[in-house]
Coordinates of C-alpha atoms and ligand atoms in Angstrom, one line a residue:
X252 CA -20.3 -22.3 11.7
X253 CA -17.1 -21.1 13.0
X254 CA -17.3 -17.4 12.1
X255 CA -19.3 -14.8 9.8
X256 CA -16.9 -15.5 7.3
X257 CA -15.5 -19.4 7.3
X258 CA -18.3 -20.6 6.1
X259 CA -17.6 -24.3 6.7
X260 CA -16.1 -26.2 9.4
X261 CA -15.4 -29.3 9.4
X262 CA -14.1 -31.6 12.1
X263 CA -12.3 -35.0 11.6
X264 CA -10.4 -37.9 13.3
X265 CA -7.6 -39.2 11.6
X266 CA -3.9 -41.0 12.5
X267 CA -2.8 -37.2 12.4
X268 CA -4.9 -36.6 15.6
X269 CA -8.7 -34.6 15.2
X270 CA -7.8 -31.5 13.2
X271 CA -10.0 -28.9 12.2
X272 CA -10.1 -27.6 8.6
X273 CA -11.9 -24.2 7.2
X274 CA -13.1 -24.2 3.7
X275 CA -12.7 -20.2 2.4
X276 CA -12.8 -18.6 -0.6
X277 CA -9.1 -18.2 0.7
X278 CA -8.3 -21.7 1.3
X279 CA -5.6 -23.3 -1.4
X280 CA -4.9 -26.4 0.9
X281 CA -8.4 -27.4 1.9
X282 CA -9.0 -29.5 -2.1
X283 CA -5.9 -31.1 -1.8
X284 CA -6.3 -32.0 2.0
X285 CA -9.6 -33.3 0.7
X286 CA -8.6 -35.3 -1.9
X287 CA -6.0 -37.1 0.3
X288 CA -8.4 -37.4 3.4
X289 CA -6.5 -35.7 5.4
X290 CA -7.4 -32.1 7.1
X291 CA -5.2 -30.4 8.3
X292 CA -5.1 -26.8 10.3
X293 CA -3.7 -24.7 7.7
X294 CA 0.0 -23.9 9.6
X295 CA 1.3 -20.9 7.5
X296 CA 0.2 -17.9 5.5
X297 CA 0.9 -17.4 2.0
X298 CA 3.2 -14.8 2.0
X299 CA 2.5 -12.4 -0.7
X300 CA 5.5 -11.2 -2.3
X301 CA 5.4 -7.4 -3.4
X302 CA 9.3 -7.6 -3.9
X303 CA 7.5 -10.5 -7.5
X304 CA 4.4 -8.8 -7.3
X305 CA 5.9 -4.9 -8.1
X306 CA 8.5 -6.5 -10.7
X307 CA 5.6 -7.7 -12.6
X308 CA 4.4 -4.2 -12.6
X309 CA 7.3 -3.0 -13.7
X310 CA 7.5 -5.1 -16.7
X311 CA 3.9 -4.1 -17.7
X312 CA 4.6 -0.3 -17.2
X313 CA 8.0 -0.7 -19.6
X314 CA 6.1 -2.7 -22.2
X315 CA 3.3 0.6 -21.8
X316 CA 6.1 3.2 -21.5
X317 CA 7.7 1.5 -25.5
X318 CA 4.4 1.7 -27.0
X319 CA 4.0 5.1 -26.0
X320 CA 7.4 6.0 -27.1
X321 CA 6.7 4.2 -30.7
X322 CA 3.9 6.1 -30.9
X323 CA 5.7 8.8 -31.3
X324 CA 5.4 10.5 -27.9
X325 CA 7.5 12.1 -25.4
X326 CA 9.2 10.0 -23.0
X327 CA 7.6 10.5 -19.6
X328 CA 9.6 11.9 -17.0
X329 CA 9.2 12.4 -13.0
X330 CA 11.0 15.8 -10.8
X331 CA 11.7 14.4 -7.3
X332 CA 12.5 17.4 -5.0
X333 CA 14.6 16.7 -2.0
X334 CA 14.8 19.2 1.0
X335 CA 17.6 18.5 3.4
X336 CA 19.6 15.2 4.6
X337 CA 17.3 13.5 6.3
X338 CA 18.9 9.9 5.3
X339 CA 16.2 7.7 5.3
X340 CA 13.8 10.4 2.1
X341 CA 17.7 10.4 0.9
X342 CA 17.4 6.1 0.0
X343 CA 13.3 6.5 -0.8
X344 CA 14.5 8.9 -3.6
X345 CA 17.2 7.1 -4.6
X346 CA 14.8 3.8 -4.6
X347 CA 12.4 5.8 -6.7
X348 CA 14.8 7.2 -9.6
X349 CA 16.4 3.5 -10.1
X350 CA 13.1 1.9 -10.2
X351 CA 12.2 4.9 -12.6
X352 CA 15.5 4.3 -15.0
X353 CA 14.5 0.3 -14.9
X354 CA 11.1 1.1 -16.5
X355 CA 12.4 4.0 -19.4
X356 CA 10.9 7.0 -17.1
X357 CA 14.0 9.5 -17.5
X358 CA 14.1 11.2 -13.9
X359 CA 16.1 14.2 -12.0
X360 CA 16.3 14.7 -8.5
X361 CA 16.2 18.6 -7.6
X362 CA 18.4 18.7 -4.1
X363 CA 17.3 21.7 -2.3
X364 CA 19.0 22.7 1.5
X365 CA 16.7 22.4 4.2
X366 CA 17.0 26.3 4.8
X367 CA 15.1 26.9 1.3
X368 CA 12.1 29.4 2.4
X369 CA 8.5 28.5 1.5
X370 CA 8.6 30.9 -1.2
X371 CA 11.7 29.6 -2.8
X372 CA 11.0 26.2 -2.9
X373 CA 7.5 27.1 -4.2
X374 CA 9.1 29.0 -6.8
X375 CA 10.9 25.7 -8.0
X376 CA 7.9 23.6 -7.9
X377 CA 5.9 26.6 -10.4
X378 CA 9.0 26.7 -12.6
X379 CA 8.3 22.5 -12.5
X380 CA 4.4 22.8 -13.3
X381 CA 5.5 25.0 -16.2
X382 CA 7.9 23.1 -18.1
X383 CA 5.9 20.5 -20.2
X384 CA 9.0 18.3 -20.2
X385 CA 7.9 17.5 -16.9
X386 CA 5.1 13.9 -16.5
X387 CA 5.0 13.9 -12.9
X388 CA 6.6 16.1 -9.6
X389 CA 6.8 14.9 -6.2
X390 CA 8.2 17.0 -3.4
X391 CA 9.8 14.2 -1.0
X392 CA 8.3 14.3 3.1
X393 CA 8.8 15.2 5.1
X394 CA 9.6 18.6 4.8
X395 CA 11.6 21.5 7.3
X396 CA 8.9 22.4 10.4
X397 CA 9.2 26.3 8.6
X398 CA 7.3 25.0 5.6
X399 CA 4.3 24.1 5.2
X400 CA 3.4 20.8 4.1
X401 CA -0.1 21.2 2.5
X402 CA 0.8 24.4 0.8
X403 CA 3.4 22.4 -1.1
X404 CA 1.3 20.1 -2.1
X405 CA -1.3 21.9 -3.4
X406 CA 1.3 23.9 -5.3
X407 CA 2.1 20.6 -7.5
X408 CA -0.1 21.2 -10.6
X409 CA -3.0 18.5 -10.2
X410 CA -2.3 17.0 -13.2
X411 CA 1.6 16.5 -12.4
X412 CA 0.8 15.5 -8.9
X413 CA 2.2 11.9 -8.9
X414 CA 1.9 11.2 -5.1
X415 CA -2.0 12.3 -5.5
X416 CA -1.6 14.2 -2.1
X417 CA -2.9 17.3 -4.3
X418 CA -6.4 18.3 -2.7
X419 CA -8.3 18.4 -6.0
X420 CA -6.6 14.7 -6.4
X421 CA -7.8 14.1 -2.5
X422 CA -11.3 15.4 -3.3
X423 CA -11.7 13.5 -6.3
X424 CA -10.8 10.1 -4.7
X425 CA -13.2 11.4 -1.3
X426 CA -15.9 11.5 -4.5
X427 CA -15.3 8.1 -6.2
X428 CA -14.2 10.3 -8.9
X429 CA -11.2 9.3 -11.1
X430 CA -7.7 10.7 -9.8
X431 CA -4.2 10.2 -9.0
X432 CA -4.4 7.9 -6.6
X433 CA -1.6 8.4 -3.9
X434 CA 1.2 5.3 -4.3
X435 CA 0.7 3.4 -1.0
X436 CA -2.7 3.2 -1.1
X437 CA -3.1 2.1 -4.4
X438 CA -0.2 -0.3 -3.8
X439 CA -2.5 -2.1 -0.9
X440 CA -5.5 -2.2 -3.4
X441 CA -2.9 -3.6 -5.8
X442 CA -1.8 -6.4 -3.8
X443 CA -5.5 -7.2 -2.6
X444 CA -6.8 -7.9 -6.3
X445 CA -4.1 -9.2 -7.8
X446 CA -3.6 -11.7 -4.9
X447 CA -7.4 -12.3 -5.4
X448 CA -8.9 -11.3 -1.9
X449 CA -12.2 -10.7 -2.2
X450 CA -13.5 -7.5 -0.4
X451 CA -17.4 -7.3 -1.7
X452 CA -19.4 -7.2 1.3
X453 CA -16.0 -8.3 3.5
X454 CA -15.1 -6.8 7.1
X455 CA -11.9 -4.8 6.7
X456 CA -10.3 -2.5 9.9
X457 CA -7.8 0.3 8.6
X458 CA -5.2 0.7 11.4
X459 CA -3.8 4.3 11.1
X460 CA -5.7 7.3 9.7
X461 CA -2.9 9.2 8.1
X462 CA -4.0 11.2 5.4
X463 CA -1.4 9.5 2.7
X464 CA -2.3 6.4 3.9
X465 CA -5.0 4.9 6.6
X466 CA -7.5 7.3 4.9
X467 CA -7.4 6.7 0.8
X468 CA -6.9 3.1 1.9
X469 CA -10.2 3.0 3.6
X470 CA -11.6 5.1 0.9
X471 CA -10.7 3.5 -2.0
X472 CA -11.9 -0.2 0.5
X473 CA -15.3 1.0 1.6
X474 CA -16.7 2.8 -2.1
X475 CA -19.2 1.4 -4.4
X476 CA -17.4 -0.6 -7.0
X477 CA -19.9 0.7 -9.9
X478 CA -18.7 4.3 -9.6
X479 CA -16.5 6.1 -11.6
X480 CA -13.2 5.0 -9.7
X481 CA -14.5 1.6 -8.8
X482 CA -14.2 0.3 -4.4
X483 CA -14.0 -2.3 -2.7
X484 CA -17.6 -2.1 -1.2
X485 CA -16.0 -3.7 1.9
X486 CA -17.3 -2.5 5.8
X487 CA -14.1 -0.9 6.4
X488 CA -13.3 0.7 10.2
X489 CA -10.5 2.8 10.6
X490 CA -8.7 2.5 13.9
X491 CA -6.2 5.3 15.5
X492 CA -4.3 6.0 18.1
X493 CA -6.7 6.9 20.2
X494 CA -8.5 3.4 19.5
X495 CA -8.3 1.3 23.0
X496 CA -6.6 -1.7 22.7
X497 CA -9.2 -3.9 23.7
X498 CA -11.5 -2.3 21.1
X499 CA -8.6 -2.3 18.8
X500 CA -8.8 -6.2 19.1
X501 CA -12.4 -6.5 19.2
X502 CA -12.5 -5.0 15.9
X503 CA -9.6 -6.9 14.6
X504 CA -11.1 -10.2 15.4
X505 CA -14.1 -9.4 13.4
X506 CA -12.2 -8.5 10.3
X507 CA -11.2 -10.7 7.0
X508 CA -8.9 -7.9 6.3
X509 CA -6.8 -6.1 8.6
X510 CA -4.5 -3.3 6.7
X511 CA -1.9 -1.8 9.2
X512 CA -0.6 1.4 9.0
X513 CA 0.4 2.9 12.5
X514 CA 3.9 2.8 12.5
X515 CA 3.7 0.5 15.9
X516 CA 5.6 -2.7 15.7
X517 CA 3.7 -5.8 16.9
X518 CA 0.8 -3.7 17.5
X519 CA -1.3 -6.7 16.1
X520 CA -0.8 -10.1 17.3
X521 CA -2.1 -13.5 16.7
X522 CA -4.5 -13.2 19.7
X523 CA -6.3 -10.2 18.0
X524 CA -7.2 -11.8 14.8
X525 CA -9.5 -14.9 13.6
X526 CA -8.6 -17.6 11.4
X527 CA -8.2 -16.9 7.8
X528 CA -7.7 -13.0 8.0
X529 CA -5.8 -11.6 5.0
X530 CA -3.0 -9.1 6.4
X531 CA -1.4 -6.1 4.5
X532 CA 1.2 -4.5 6.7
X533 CA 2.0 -1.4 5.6
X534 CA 4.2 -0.7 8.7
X535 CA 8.0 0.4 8.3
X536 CA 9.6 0.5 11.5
X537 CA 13.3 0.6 12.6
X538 CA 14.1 -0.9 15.5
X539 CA 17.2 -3.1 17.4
X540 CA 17.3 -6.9 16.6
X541 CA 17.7 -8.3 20.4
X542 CA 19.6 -11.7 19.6
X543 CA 22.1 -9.5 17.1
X544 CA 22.0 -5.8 18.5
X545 CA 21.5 -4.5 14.8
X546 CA 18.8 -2.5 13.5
X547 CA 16.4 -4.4 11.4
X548 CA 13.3 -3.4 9.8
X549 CA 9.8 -4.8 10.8
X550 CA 5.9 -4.0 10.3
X551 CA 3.5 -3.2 12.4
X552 CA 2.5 -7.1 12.9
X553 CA 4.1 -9.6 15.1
X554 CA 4.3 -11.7 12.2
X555 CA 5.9 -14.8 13.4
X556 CA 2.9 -15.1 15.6
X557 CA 0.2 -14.2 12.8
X558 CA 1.1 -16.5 9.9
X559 CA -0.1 -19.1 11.8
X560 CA -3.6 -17.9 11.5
X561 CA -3.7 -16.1 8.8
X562 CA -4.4 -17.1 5.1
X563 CA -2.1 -14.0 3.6
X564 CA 0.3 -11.9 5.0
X565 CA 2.7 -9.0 3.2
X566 CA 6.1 -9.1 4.9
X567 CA 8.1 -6.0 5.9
X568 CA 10.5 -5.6 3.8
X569 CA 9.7 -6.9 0.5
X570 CA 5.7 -6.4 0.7
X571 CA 3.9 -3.0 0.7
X572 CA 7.2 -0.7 0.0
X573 CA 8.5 -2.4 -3.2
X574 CA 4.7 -2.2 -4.8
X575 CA 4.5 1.7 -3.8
X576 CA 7.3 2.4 -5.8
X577 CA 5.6 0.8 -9.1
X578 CA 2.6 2.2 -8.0
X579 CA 4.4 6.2 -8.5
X580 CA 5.5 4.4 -11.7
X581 CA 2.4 3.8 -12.9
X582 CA 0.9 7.5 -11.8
X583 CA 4.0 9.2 -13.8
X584 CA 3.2 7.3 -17.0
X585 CA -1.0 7.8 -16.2
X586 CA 0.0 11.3 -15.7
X587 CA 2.2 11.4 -19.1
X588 CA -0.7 9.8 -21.0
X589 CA -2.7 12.8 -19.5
X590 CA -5.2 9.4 -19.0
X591 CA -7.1 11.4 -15.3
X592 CA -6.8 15.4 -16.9
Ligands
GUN820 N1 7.6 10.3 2.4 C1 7.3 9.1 2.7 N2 6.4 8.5 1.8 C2 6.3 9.5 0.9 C3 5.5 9.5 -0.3 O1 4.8 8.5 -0.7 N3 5.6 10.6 -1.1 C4 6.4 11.7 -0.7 N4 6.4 12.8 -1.5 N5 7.1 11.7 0.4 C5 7.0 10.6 1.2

């Protein structure tokens, strides 16, 4: 037995040379290798495409967002606020208003400077929770150091709160109880079950234990899939920064999932994980492309190294970010539909 998980190893000599094949619950290749009498080690990951994956979504949130309209409803419709020019929340609202348009969610983006006081821009967002035009309000982050974060975000009526960052939406989630479930989070729980990765009774490490992401990651993972927002009834750790590296890998190594959110690029590598592992990197990172001198952006994984072992891997871009915008989608038409309040 090659590991808790594998199941089945198997070990055979052919004109190829003595490979070494794994049957999983994962495996695609093993049946045909089979058939053929030829095993192979599987060579590459199946990336999973969240670029297809979200406009899927999409499609099924437009066909939802006409039915609502036909019967006879408002259209929904999602208040970004923006605070200041910091460029890169600039192109994540902009992102999320044309992926709002493609799906019929009418949109506005409130631009505020980033000298707006606490109490103004607290005024805007009860002015917001007021007007019953209004589905679903997010306040982009990260916000000027004079304001504070949490207040803000306990200011967006629950029941509007489309990001889920809300404390009455955090408790809920914290309680298995229905809620809004915050975007990124519920894009990773997305991508796991509709990719098909089981997590019943699986190992899974949460690197990164930020409290929009690593955390309701690991909650939504670890919970008992009979409650009232169903888990994943997974074993999940949650790693941080203050994780040693060396425990870091001996955790990773025992994991059939590893979800990566720690804003480290390469901070796992092939060496740190066993055969078969599904990986979601939730990592956005920008940093200077040695052979070209241009900033590209990467993950947290070294993934060149991984796909050789692994059996999934989301790739940075076009994995994790394109699903969290469908996923505030899908909470502006579930808050619309008043479906959680
Ligand atoms: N900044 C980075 N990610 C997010 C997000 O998901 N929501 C909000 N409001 N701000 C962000």
């Amino acid at each position: 037995m090659a590991s808790s998980f594998t199941g089945i190893r198997l070990l055979q000599r052919t004109k190829y040379g003595t490979a070494n094949a794994r049957m999983t619950t994962w495996s695609r290749d093993y049946h045909t290798d089979i058939a053929c009498s030829r095993i192979f080690y599987r060579s590459k990951a199946q990336i999973i495409s969240g670029t297809k994956l979200a406009k899927e979504i999409r499609k099924e949130i437009q066909k939802d967002v006409e039915s609502w309209l036909c019967l006879g409803n408002r259209r929904p419709h999602l208040s970004v606020i923006l605070v200041g020019d910091n460029q890169a929340s600039h192109t994540y609202v902009k992102n999320k208003i044309k992926a709002a348009n493609t799906v019929g969610i009418s949109s506005e983006v409130l631009l505020r400077p980033s000298n707006i006081t606490e109490e103004e821009l607290l005024d805007v967002i009860g002015k917001l929770n007021r007007d019953s035009s209004v589905s679903g309000l997010l306040v982009q982050l990260p916000l000027p150091e004079h304001i504070n974060e949490r207040d803000v975000c306990n200011a967006v009526a629950p029941e509007k709160d489309v990001d889920g960052f809300h404390i009455v939406n955090i408790g809920r989630l914290c309680l298995d109880q229905s809620s809004i479930i915050p975007a990124t989070a519920a894009a990773v729980w997305e991508i796991i079950k509709r990719t098909g990765i089981e997590t019943f009774g699986k190992n899974v490490v949460v690197a990164g234990r930020s409290k929009n992401v690593g955390m309701p990651i690991a909650m939504l993972l670890h919970s008992d899939g009979r409650h009232e927002r169903p888990g994943g009834d997974a074993t999940v750790t949650i790693t941080h920064r203050y994780t040693p590296k060396d425990l870091l890998k001996r955790h990773t190594q025992l994991a059939d999932i590893i979800i990566v959110a720690a804003g480290i690029p390469k901070l796992i590598t092939a060496d740190m994980i066993k055969e078969g592992v599904a990986i979601i990197d939730v990592g956005i990172n920008h940093i200077e492309d040695p052979a070209t001198g241009k900033t590209i952006m990467v993950g947290d994984v070294d993934f060149e190294g991984v796909t050789k072992k692994a059996s999934f891997i989301t790739p940075v871009p076009g994995g994790v970010g394109p699903m969290t915008v469908a996923m505030l989608l899908k909470n502006t038409l579930t808050a619309a539909q008043k479906l959680i309040y």
